[in-house]
Amino acid sequence: MTAATPSALPPPATAPSAKPPLARLEKEELDVSSKLGRRHLQVALLSLGLALAYSCRINLSVCIVAMTSRNTTAATGFPVYGWDQTQRGLVLSSFFWGYVVTQVPAGMLAQRFGPKQFLMAGVVGCSLLTILTPLAAAWGGWKLMCALRVGEGLFQGMIYPSTHTMIGRWIPPLERGRASALVFSGTSLGTVTTMAGVGLLAASSWGWPSGFHVPGALGLVWGALWLWLAADSPATCSAISERERNYIEASLGASSSGEKRHSVPWIAIMTSLPFWSLIVTHLCQNFGHWILLTQMPNYMKNVLHFDIKQNGLNSALPYLCLLFASFLVGYLAQVVNERRILSLTASRKVFNSMAHWGAGTALTLLAFLDVTHDQAVALLTVAVALESGTLAGYIVNHVDLSPNFGGAMMGVTNSIANTMGIIAPIFVSQIVGDAETHSQEEIVRGWSTVFLFAASCYFSGNLFFVLAGSAEVQSWNTPTPKSKKGASCVSSADTISSTI
């Protein structure tokens, strides 16, 4: 700053030698944001936790092929179950009967009491039940399997809402695109390792039971790390530096109330058009997602005629590409948002459109074209890999609209959307039919119908998001007394405009 006598007027704001305090603050924040800190450790733990949760969720999609196919398991000496297509569909979908129940309560509880304990319960509880899965199948057949999978769903229903609450408390707005991509890339990591690893385990001397024992044991190890290293927020973390804590809290500003407890403004949320755009796009996304995730091994066995080892490896390939694409999307989202190439709202819509309309196009081609085995795998890989765009699209948009209530909002949309996890396997079983009683031509025709229906969901859901979505913090994010409401809204708007 230019030196001045006591009687001199302060230099003009436009003077070249004058350096506004805001610029100094931004430089200091940039120094902190460019260094690894405690918030990055939370991101890594969340990503690993989601990977293991997904592994416990989808291992059955691979194992059930070995559990119910006499050709692949009779020689190994492990139990074989004569479940028909309908029973297999019920076992696969039963996870979601419990999953949709705990979403909304978990979001509310994580916001009020902190997300750490609910994430712990979600991953560890599901891991314990996963270890018990082979016993459940042996003791009670497909009916006890359904009951156990409902229990797994109840535990895992706590994970996504609590994860969003963690992101809302720990991650500054401009870092959310990259952090969200890294966190939710854990689902791709879990899928890749499960599709490939469980297929190899099922074909090994350890048999298909090891496909449940190994992921479950790893989930328990993660629980110990989470208990040791995680914290509900920067304010409750004893290991975080003061500079990083100040940076996070200053970046979040009035948009996040941290440890303060607010009642969720359900009426305002449920009458918000941007929130309804999240419900619709999440619903359509999950229909396509769960068809691909739970039924791809079925498609590769009955249409492409891959054996159990090929099935697992080829089913993993699309999710390996999704994993790498997630890192690319995280980088691109960070560049686009930091350089303000697009507004945050436009950025969310562009990335989501890439995901949904790209995947819809790939599935449409798969339905209409007479493709070879390699071409079918390539189109499925494209459809799945493009899902990475949702990580910088609708998924993180919950926290954009409301850092305080993003977890509760995710609880609502995820609960509604994951009814598709119940519907999708049953839908496929009814449209495609049983491979043992239908001709190959009927099976292929049925899958074409499934792919076309999934593509139409991708196209229509994203269209509504493009037309009605937003990334602006909503007025109901910070409930305030009526007498201070006007001033509070102005303050919040100023804070967000300086950080986004």
Coordinates of C-alpha atoms in Angstrom, one line a residue:
M1 CA 0.0 0.0 0.0
T2 CA 1.2 3.6 -0.7
A3 CA 2.4 5.5 2.4
A4 CA 0.1 8.4 3.5
T5 CA 0.2 11.1 6.2
P6 CA -2.6 11.1 8.7
S7 CA -4.3 14.0 7.0
A8 CA -4.0 12.5 3.5
L9 CA -7.0 10.9 1.9
P10 CA -6.7 7.1 1.2
P11 CA -5.5 6.3 -2.3
P12 CA -8.2 5.5 -4.9
A13 CA -9.3 1.9 -5.2
T14 CA -8.1 1.9 -8.8
A15 CA -4.6 3.0 -7.9
P16 CA -2.1 0.5 -9.4
S17 CA -0.2 0.4 -6.1
A18 CA -3.2 -0.4 -4.0
K19 CA -3.8 -4.1 -3.2
P20 CA -7.3 -4.8 -2.0
P21 CA -7.6 -7.1 1.1
L22 CA -9.8 -9.4 -1.0
A23 CA -6.9 -10.1 -3.4
R24 CA -4.6 -10.9 -0.5
L25 CA -7.3 -13.2 0.9
E26 CA -7.7 -15.0 -2.4
K27 CA -3.9 -15.4 -2.8
E28 CA -3.8 -17.0 0.7
E29 CA -6.7 -19.2 0.0
L30 CA -5.1 -20.3 -3.3
D31 CA -1.9 -21.3 -1.4
V32 CA -4.0 -23.5 1.0
S33 CA -6.2 -24.9 -1.8
S34 CA -3.2 -26.1 -3.8
K35 CA -1.8 -28.1 -1.0
L36 CA -2.9 -31.5 0.3
G37 CA -4.7 -31.3 3.6
R38 CA -7.1 -33.0 5.9
R39 CA -10.0 -32.5 3.6
H40 CA -8.2 -34.6 0.9
L41 CA -7.8 -37.4 3.4
Q42 CA -11.6 -37.3 4.0
V43 CA -12.1 -37.5 0.3
A44 CA -9.8 -40.5 0.0
L45 CA -11.5 -42.3 2.9
L46 CA -15.0 -41.6 1.4
S47 CA -13.9 -42.9 -2.0
L48 CA -12.5 -46.1 -0.5
G49 CA -15.6 -46.6 1.7
L50 CA -17.9 -46.3 -1.3
A51 CA -15.7 -48.7 -3.2
L52 CA -16.1 -51.3 -0.5
A53 CA -19.8 -50.6 -0.1
Y54 CA -20.3 -51.1 -3.8
S55 CA -18.3 -54.3 -3.7
C56 CA -20.6 -55.7 -1.0
R57 CA -23.6 -54.5 -3.0
I58 CA -22.8 -55.9 -6.4
N59 CA -20.7 -59.0 -5.7
L60 CA -23.9 -61.0 -5.8
S61 CA -24.5 -60.0 -9.5
V62 CA -21.4 -62.0 -10.4
C63 CA -21.6 -64.7 -7.7
I64 CA -25.2 -65.6 -8.5
V65 CA -24.1 -66.8 -12.0
A66 CA -21.8 -69.3 -10.3
M67 CA -24.3 -70.1 -7.5
T68 CA -27.0 -71.1 -9.9
S69 CA -25.1 -72.7 -12.8
R70 CA -24.4 -76.4 -12.5
N71 CA -21.9 -76.3 -15.4
T72 CA -19.6 -73.9 -13.6
T73 CA -19.8 -75.0 -9.9
A74 CA -20.5 -78.7 -9.9
A75 CA -16.8 -79.5 -10.5
T76 CA -15.6 -77.3 -7.6
G77 CA -17.8 -78.9 -4.9
F78 CA -19.5 -75.8 -3.7
P79 CA -23.3 -75.6 -3.3
V80 CA -25.4 -75.0 -6.4
Y81 CA -29.0 -73.6 -6.1
G82 CA -31.8 -74.3 -8.5
W83 CA -33.2 -70.8 -8.4
D84 CA -35.2 -69.8 -11.5
Q85 CA -35.1 -66.4 -13.3
T86 CA -37.8 -64.9 -11.2
Q87 CA -36.2 -66.0 -7.9
R88 CA -32.8 -64.7 -9.1
G89 CA -34.5 -61.4 -9.9
L90 CA -36.1 -61.2 -6.5
V91 CA -32.7 -61.9 -4.8
L92 CA -31.0 -59.2 -6.8
S93 CA -33.7 -56.6 -6.2
S94 CA -34.3 -57.3 -2.5
F95 CA -31.3 -55.2 -1.5
F96 CA -33.2 -52.1 -2.6
W97 CA -36.3 -53.0 -0.5
G98 CA -34.2 -52.0 2.5
Y99 CA -32.0 -49.4 0.7
V100 CA -34.9 -47.0 0.0
V101 CA -36.2 -47.1 3.6
T102 CA -33.2 -45.5 5.4
Q103 CA -32.2 -42.8 2.9
V104 CA -34.3 -40.0 4.2
P105 CA -33.9 -40.7 7.9
A106 CA -30.1 -41.0 7.4
G107 CA -29.9 -37.7 5.6
M108 CA -31.8 -35.9 8.5
L109 CA -29.8 -37.7 11.2
A110 CA -26.4 -37.0 9.5
Q111 CA -27.3 -33.3 9.3
R112 CA -28.3 -33.1 12.9
F113 CA -25.8 -35.4 14.6
G114 CA -22.9 -35.7 12.2
P115 CA -22.3 -38.0 9.3
K116 CA -19.2 -40.0 10.6
Q117 CA -21.1 -42.5 12.7
F118 CA -23.7 -43.2 10.1
L119 CA -21.1 -43.8 7.4
M120 CA -19.4 -46.2 9.9
A121 CA -22.6 -48.1 10.6
G122 CA -23.5 -48.3 6.9
V123 CA -20.2 -49.8 5.6
V124 CA -19.4 -52.0 8.6
G125 CA -22.9 -53.3 9.1
C126 CA -23.2 -54.3 5.4
S127 CA -19.7 -55.9 5.5
L128 CA -20.7 -58.2 8.4
L129 CA -23.9 -59.3 6.6
T130 CA -21.9 -59.9 3.4
I131 CA -19.6 -62.3 5.2
L132 CA -22.7 -64.2 6.4
T133 CA -24.2 -64.5 2.8
P134 CA -23.0 -68.0 2.0
L135 CA -24.5 -69.3 5.3
A136 CA -27.8 -67.6 4.6
A137 CA -28.0 -69.2 1.1
A138 CA -27.2 -72.6 2.7
W139 CA -29.6 -72.3 5.6
G140 CA -32.6 -70.6 4.1
G141 CA -32.3 -70.6 0.3
W142 CA -33.4 -67.7 -1.8
K143 CA -35.9 -66.5 0.8
L144 CA -33.4 -66.0 3.6
M145 CA -31.0 -64.5 1.0
C146 CA -33.7 -61.9 0.2
A147 CA -34.0 -61.1 4.0
L148 CA -30.3 -60.7 4.4
R149 CA -30.0 -58.5 1.3
V150 CA -32.8 -56.3 2.7
G151 CA -30.7 -55.9 5.8
E152 CA -27.7 -54.9 3.7
G153 CA -29.8 -52.3 2.0
L154 CA -30.9 -50.9 5.3
F155 CA -27.3 -50.3 6.3
Q156 CA -26.1 -49.0 2.9
G157 CA -29.1 -46.6 2.8
M158 CA -27.1 -44.5 5.3
I159 CA -24.1 -44.1 3.1
Y160 CA -25.0 -41.7 0.2
P161 CA -26.8 -39.1 2.3
S162 CA -24.0 -39.1 4.9
T163 CA -21.4 -38.7 2.1
H164 CA -23.2 -35.7 0.8
T165 CA -23.3 -34.2 4.3
M166 CA -19.5 -34.7 4.6
I167 CA -18.9 -33.1 1.2
G168 CA -21.1 -30.1 2.2
R169 CA -19.1 -29.6 5.4
W170 CA -15.6 -30.3 4.2
I171 CA -15.3 -29.2 0.6
P172 CA -15.2 -25.5 -0.7
P173 CA -17.6 -24.8 -3.6
L174 CA -14.9 -24.5 -6.3
E175 CA -13.4 -27.8 -5.3
R176 CA -16.6 -29.8 -5.2
G177 CA -16.6 -30.9 -8.9
R178 CA -13.2 -32.5 -8.5
A179 CA -13.8 -33.8 -5.0
S180 CA -17.2 -35.3 -5.9
A181 CA -15.6 -37.0 -8.9
L182 CA -12.9 -38.5 -6.7
V183 CA -15.3 -39.6 -4.0
F184 CA -17.8 -41.2 -6.3
S185 CA -15.2 -42.7 -8.5
G186 CA -15.0 -45.1 -5.6
T187 CA -18.1 -46.8 -6.9
S188 CA -16.3 -47.4 -10.2
L189 CA -13.3 -48.8 -8.3
G190 CA -15.5 -51.1 -6.3
T191 CA -17.3 -52.2 -9.4
V192 CA -14.1 -52.9 -11.4
T193 CA -12.4 -54.9 -8.6
T194 CA -15.6 -56.8 -7.8
M195 CA -16.6 -57.7 -11.4
A196 CA -13.0 -58.9 -12.2
G197 CA -11.9 -60.1 -8.7
V198 CA -15.1 -61.9 -7.7
G199 CA -15.2 -63.6 -11.1
L200 CA -11.7 -64.9 -10.6
L201 CA -12.4 -65.9 -7.0
A202 CA -15.5 -67.8 -8.0
A203 CA -13.5 -69.7 -10.6
S204 CA -10.7 -70.5 -8.2
S205 CA -10.4 -73.3 -5.6
W206 CA -11.9 -70.9 -3.0
G207 CA -15.1 -70.9 -4.9
W208 CA -18.0 -68.3 -5.0
P209 CA -18.2 -68.0 -1.1
S210 CA -14.9 -66.1 -1.2
G211 CA -16.6 -63.5 -3.4
F212 CA -18.5 -62.5 -0.2
H213 CA -15.8 -63.2 2.4
V214 CA -13.1 -61.0 0.9
P215 CA -15.1 -57.8 0.3
G216 CA -16.7 -58.1 3.7
A217 CA -13.4 -58.5 5.5
L218 CA -12.0 -55.5 3.7
G219 CA -15.0 -53.4 4.8
L220 CA -14.2 -54.1 8.4
V221 CA -10.6 -53.0 7.9
W222 CA -11.9 -49.7 6.4
G223 CA -14.2 -49.2 9.4
A224 CA -11.1 -49.2 11.7
L225 CA -9.4 -46.6 9.5
W226 CA -12.5 -44.4 9.3
L227 CA -13.0 -44.5 13.1
W228 CA -9.4 -43.3 13.5
L229 CA -9.0 -40.7 10.8
A230 CA -12.4 -39.3 9.9
A231 CA -14.2 -36.3 11.5
D232 CA -17.7 -34.8 11.1
S233 CA -16.4 -31.4 10.0
P234 CA -13.3 -29.2 10.1
A235 CA -14.5 -27.7 13.4
T236 CA -14.4 -31.1 15.1
C237 CA -11.1 -32.3 13.6
S238 CA -8.2 -32.0 16.0
A239 CA -5.6 -32.9 13.4
I240 CA -6.5 -30.2 10.8
S241 CA -4.2 -27.1 10.5
E242 CA -5.7 -23.7 11.5
R243 CA -5.0 -22.3 8.0
E244 CA -6.9 -25.1 6.3
R245 CA -9.8 -24.9 8.7
N246 CA -10.1 -21.1 8.2
Y247 CA -9.8 -21.6 4.4
I248 CA -12.7 -24.1 4.3
E249 CA -14.9 -22.1 6.7
A250 CA -14.3 -18.9 4.8
S251 CA -14.9 -20.6 1.4
L252 CA -18.2 -22.1 2.6
G253 CA -19.2 -18.8 4.3
A254 CA -22.9 -18.4 5.0
S255 CA -23.9 -21.3 2.8
S256 CA -22.9 -23.9 5.4
S257 CA -23.9 -23.8 9.1
G258 CA -21.3 -26.4 10.0
E259 CA -22.2 -28.0 13.4
K260 CA -25.4 -25.9 13.9
R261 CA -28.6 -27.9 13.8
H262 CA -31.4 -26.7 11.6
S263 CA -34.8 -28.3 11.0
V264 CA -35.0 -29.5 7.3
P265 CA -37.3 -27.1 5.4
W266 CA -39.2 -29.9 3.7
I267 CA -42.0 -27.8 2.3
A268 CA -39.5 -25.4 0.6
I269 CA -37.5 -28.3 -0.7
M270 CA -40.4 -30.2 -2.1
T271 CA -41.8 -27.2 -3.9
S272 CA -38.4 -26.3 -5.5
L273 CA -38.3 -26.9 -9.2
P274 CA -34.5 -27.5 -9.3
F275 CA -34.9 -30.2 -6.7
W276 CA -37.6 -31.9 -8.7
S277 CA -35.2 -31.9 -11.7
L278 CA -32.8 -33.8 -9.5
I279 CA -35.5 -36.4 -8.6
V280 CA -36.4 -37.0 -12.3
T281 CA -32.9 -37.2 -13.6
H282 CA -31.8 -39.4 -10.7
L283 CA -34.7 -41.7 -11.3
C284 CA -34.0 -42.1 -15.0
Q285 CA -30.2 -42.5 -14.3
N286 CA -30.8 -45.3 -11.9
F287 CA -33.0 -47.3 -14.2
G288 CA -30.3 -47.4 -16.8
H289 CA -27.5 -47.8 -14.3
W290 CA -29.0 -50.7 -12.4
I291 CA -29.9 -52.6 -15.6
L292 CA -26.3 -52.3 -16.7
L293 CA -24.7 -53.0 -13.3
T294 CA -26.9 -55.9 -12.2
Q295 CA -27.8 -57.5 -15.5
M296 CA -24.6 -57.1 -17.6
P297 CA -23.3 -60.5 -16.4
N298 CA -26.6 -62.1 -17.4
Y299 CA -26.4 -60.4 -20.8
M300 CA -22.8 -61.6 -21.4
K301 CA -23.6 -65.1 -20.3
N302 CA -26.9 -65.7 -22.3
V303 CA -26.3 -63.4 -25.3
L304 CA -22.5 -63.2 -25.7
H305 CA -22.0 -66.7 -24.2
F306 CA -19.0 -65.8 -22.0
D307 CA -17.9 -68.3 -19.3
I308 CA -17.7 -67.2 -15.7
K309 CA -14.1 -65.9 -15.9
Q310 CA -14.7 -64.1 -19.2
N311 CA -18.0 -62.8 -17.9
G312 CA -16.3 -61.2 -14.8
L313 CA -13.5 -59.6 -16.8
N314 CA -15.6 -58.3 -19.6
S315 CA -18.2 -57.0 -17.1
A316 CA -15.4 -55.2 -15.3
L317 CA -14.0 -53.5 -18.5
P318 CA -16.7 -50.8 -18.8
Y319 CA -16.3 -49.9 -15.1
L320 CA -12.5 -49.7 -15.5
C321 CA -13.0 -47.2 -18.2
L322 CA -15.5 -45.4 -16.0
L323 CA -12.9 -45.2 -13.2
F324 CA -10.4 -43.5 -15.5
A325 CA -13.1 -41.3 -17.1
S326 CA -14.1 -40.2 -13.6
F327 CA -10.6 -38.7 -12.9
L328 CA -10.7 -37.0 -16.3
V329 CA -14.1 -35.5 -15.5
G330 CA -12.9 -34.3 -12.1
Y331 CA -10.0 -32.5 -13.7
L332 CA -12.1 -31.0 -16.5
A333 CA -14.8 -29.8 -14.0
Q334 CA -12.1 -28.2 -11.9
V335 CA -10.7 -26.3 -14.9
V336 CA -14.1 -25.2 -16.2
N337 CA -15.2 -24.0 -12.8
E338 CA -12.0 -22.3 -11.6
R339 CA -11.5 -20.5 -14.9
R340 CA -15.2 -19.7 -15.1
I341 CA -15.4 -21.0 -18.7
L342 CA -19.1 -21.7 -18.0
S343 CA -21.4 -20.7 -15.2
L344 CA -21.7 -23.4 -12.5
T345 CA -25.3 -24.1 -13.6
A346 CA -24.2 -24.5 -17.3
S347 CA -21.2 -26.7 -16.2
R348 CA -23.5 -29.1 -14.3
K349 CA -25.9 -29.4 -17.3
V350 CA -23.1 -29.9 -19.9
F351 CA -21.4 -32.7 -17.9
N352 CA -24.8 -34.4 -17.2
S353 CA -25.8 -34.2 -20.8
M354 CA -22.6 -35.8 -21.9
A355 CA -23.3 -38.7 -19.5
H356 CA -27.0 -39.3 -20.2
W357 CA -27.4 -38.5 -23.9
G358 CA -24.1 -40.2 -24.7
A359 CA -25.1 -43.4 -22.8
G360 CA -28.6 -43.2 -24.4
T361 CA -27.0 -43.0 -27.9
A362 CA -24.8 -46.0 -27.2
L363 CA -27.6 -48.2 -26.0
T364 CA -29.8 -47.2 -28.9
L365 CA -27.1 -48.4 -31.3
L366 CA -26.8 -51.6 -29.4
A367 CA -30.5 -52.2 -29.7
F368 CA -30.8 -51.5 -33.4
L369 CA -27.5 -52.8 -34.9
D370 CA -26.5 -56.4 -35.5
V371 CA -23.2 -56.2 -33.6
T372 CA -20.4 -58.6 -33.0
H373 CA -19.3 -59.6 -29.4
D374 CA -16.5 -57.1 -29.4
Q375 CA -18.7 -54.3 -30.7
A376 CA -21.3 -55.1 -28.0
V377 CA -18.7 -54.9 -25.3
A378 CA -17.4 -51.6 -26.8
L379 CA -20.8 -50.0 -26.8
L380 CA -21.5 -51.1 -23.3
T381 CA -18.2 -49.7 -22.3
V382 CA -19.0 -46.4 -23.9
A383 CA -22.4 -46.2 -22.2
V384 CA -21.0 -47.0 -18.8
A385 CA -17.8 -44.8 -19.1
L386 CA -19.9 -41.7 -20.0
E387 CA -21.7 -42.0 -16.7
S388 CA -18.7 -40.3 -15.3
G389 CA -20.2 -37.0 -16.4
T390 CA -22.9 -37.3 -13.7
L391 CA -20.2 -36.9 -11.0
A392 CA -19.9 -33.3 -12.1
G393 CA -23.6 -33.1 -12.9
Y394 CA -26.7 -34.0 -11.0
I395 CA -24.8 -35.9 -8.2
V396 CA -23.0 -32.9 -6.8
N397 CA -25.9 -30.6 -7.6
H398 CA -27.6 -31.5 -4.3
V399 CA -24.8 -29.8 -2.4
D400 CA -24.9 -26.8 -4.9
L401 CA -28.5 -26.2 -4.1
S402 CA -28.1 -26.6 -0.4
P403 CA -24.8 -27.3 1.4
N404 CA -26.7 -27.5 4.7
F405 CA -29.4 -30.0 3.5
G406 CA -27.7 -31.7 0.6
G407 CA -27.5 -34.9 2.6
A408 CA -31.2 -34.9 3.3
M409 CA -32.0 -34.0 -0.3
M410 CA -29.8 -36.9 -1.5
G411 CA -31.7 -39.1 0.9
V412 CA -35.0 -38.2 -0.8
T413 CA -33.8 -38.5 -4.4
N414 CA -31.7 -41.6 -3.8
S415 CA -34.6 -43.3 -2.0
I416 CA -37.0 -42.6 -4.9
A417 CA -34.5 -43.3 -7.6
N418 CA -33.4 -46.7 -6.1
T419 CA -36.8 -48.1 -6.5
M420 CA -35.4 -48.7 -9.9
G421 CA -33.0 -51.2 -8.3
I422 CA -36.1 -53.1 -7.4
I423 CA -37.8 -52.7 -10.7
A424 CA -34.9 -53.1 -13.1
P425 CA -34.1 -56.8 -12.4
I426 CA -37.7 -57.8 -12.4
F427 CA -38.3 -55.7 -15.6
V428 CA -35.5 -57.5 -17.4
S429 CA -36.7 -61.0 -16.2
Q430 CA -40.1 -60.3 -17.6
I431 CA -39.0 -58.8 -20.9
V432 CA -36.1 -61.1 -21.6
G433 CA -37.5 -64.3 -20.1
D434 CA -35.6 -67.4 -19.0
A435 CA -32.7 -68.6 -21.1
E436 CA -33.7 -72.2 -20.5
T437 CA -37.2 -71.8 -21.9
H438 CA -36.8 -69.1 -24.6
S439 CA -35.0 -69.3 -28.0
Q440 CA -31.9 -67.3 -28.6
E441 CA -33.7 -65.0 -31.0
E442 CA -36.3 -64.2 -28.3
I443 CA -33.6 -63.5 -25.8
V444 CA -31.8 -61.1 -28.2
R445 CA -35.1 -59.3 -29.1
G446 CA -35.9 -58.9 -25.4
W447 CA -32.5 -57.3 -24.7
S448 CA -33.0 -54.9 -27.6
T449 CA -36.3 -53.8 -25.9
V450 CA -34.5 -53.4 -22.6
F451 CA -31.8 -51.2 -24.1
L452 CA -34.2 -49.0 -25.9
F453 CA -36.3 -48.4 -22.8
A454 CA -33.2 -47.5 -20.8
A455 CA -32.0 -45.1 -23.6
S456 CA -35.4 -43.4 -23.6
C457 CA -35.1 -42.9 -19.8
Y458 CA -31.6 -41.3 -20.2
F459 CA -32.8 -38.9 -22.9
S460 CA -36.0 -37.8 -21.2
G461 CA -34.5 -37.5 -17.7
N462 CA -31.6 -35.3 -18.7
L463 CA -33.9 -33.1 -20.8
F464 CA -35.9 -32.2 -17.7
F465 CA -32.6 -31.5 -15.8
V466 CA -31.4 -29.1 -18.6
L467 CA -34.7 -27.2 -18.6
A468 CA -35.3 -27.0 -14.9
G469 CA -32.0 -27.5 -13.1
S470 CA -29.9 -24.9 -11.3
A471 CA -26.6 -24.7 -9.3
E472 CA -27.5 -21.6 -7.3
V473 CA -27.7 -21.9 -3.6
Q474 CA -31.4 -21.8 -2.7
S475 CA -33.0 -19.2 -0.4
W476 CA -34.1 -22.0 2.0
N477 CA -30.6 -23.3 2.5
T478 CA -30.1 -21.2 5.7
P479 CA -33.3 -20.9 7.7
T480 CA -33.3 -17.5 9.6
P481 CA -35.7 -15.6 11.8
K482 CA -38.2 -13.5 9.9
S483 CA -36.9 -10.3 11.3
K484 CA -33.4 -10.9 9.8
K485 CA -34.4 -12.8 6.7
G486 CA -33.8 -10.0 4.2
A487 CA -30.3 -9.2 5.6
S488 CA -29.3 -12.8 5.8
C489 CA -30.3 -13.5 2.2
V490 CA -28.2 -10.6 1.0
S491 CA -25.2 -11.7 3.1
S492 CA -25.5 -15.3 1.8
A493 CA -25.7 -14.2 -1.8
D494 CA -22.6 -12.0 -1.5
T495 CA -20.7 -14.9 0.1
I496 CA -21.6 -17.4 -2.6
S497 CA -20.9 -14.9 -5.5
S498 CA -17.4 -14.5 -4.1
T499 CA -16.7 -18.2 -3.9
I500 CA -18.4 -19.7 -7.0

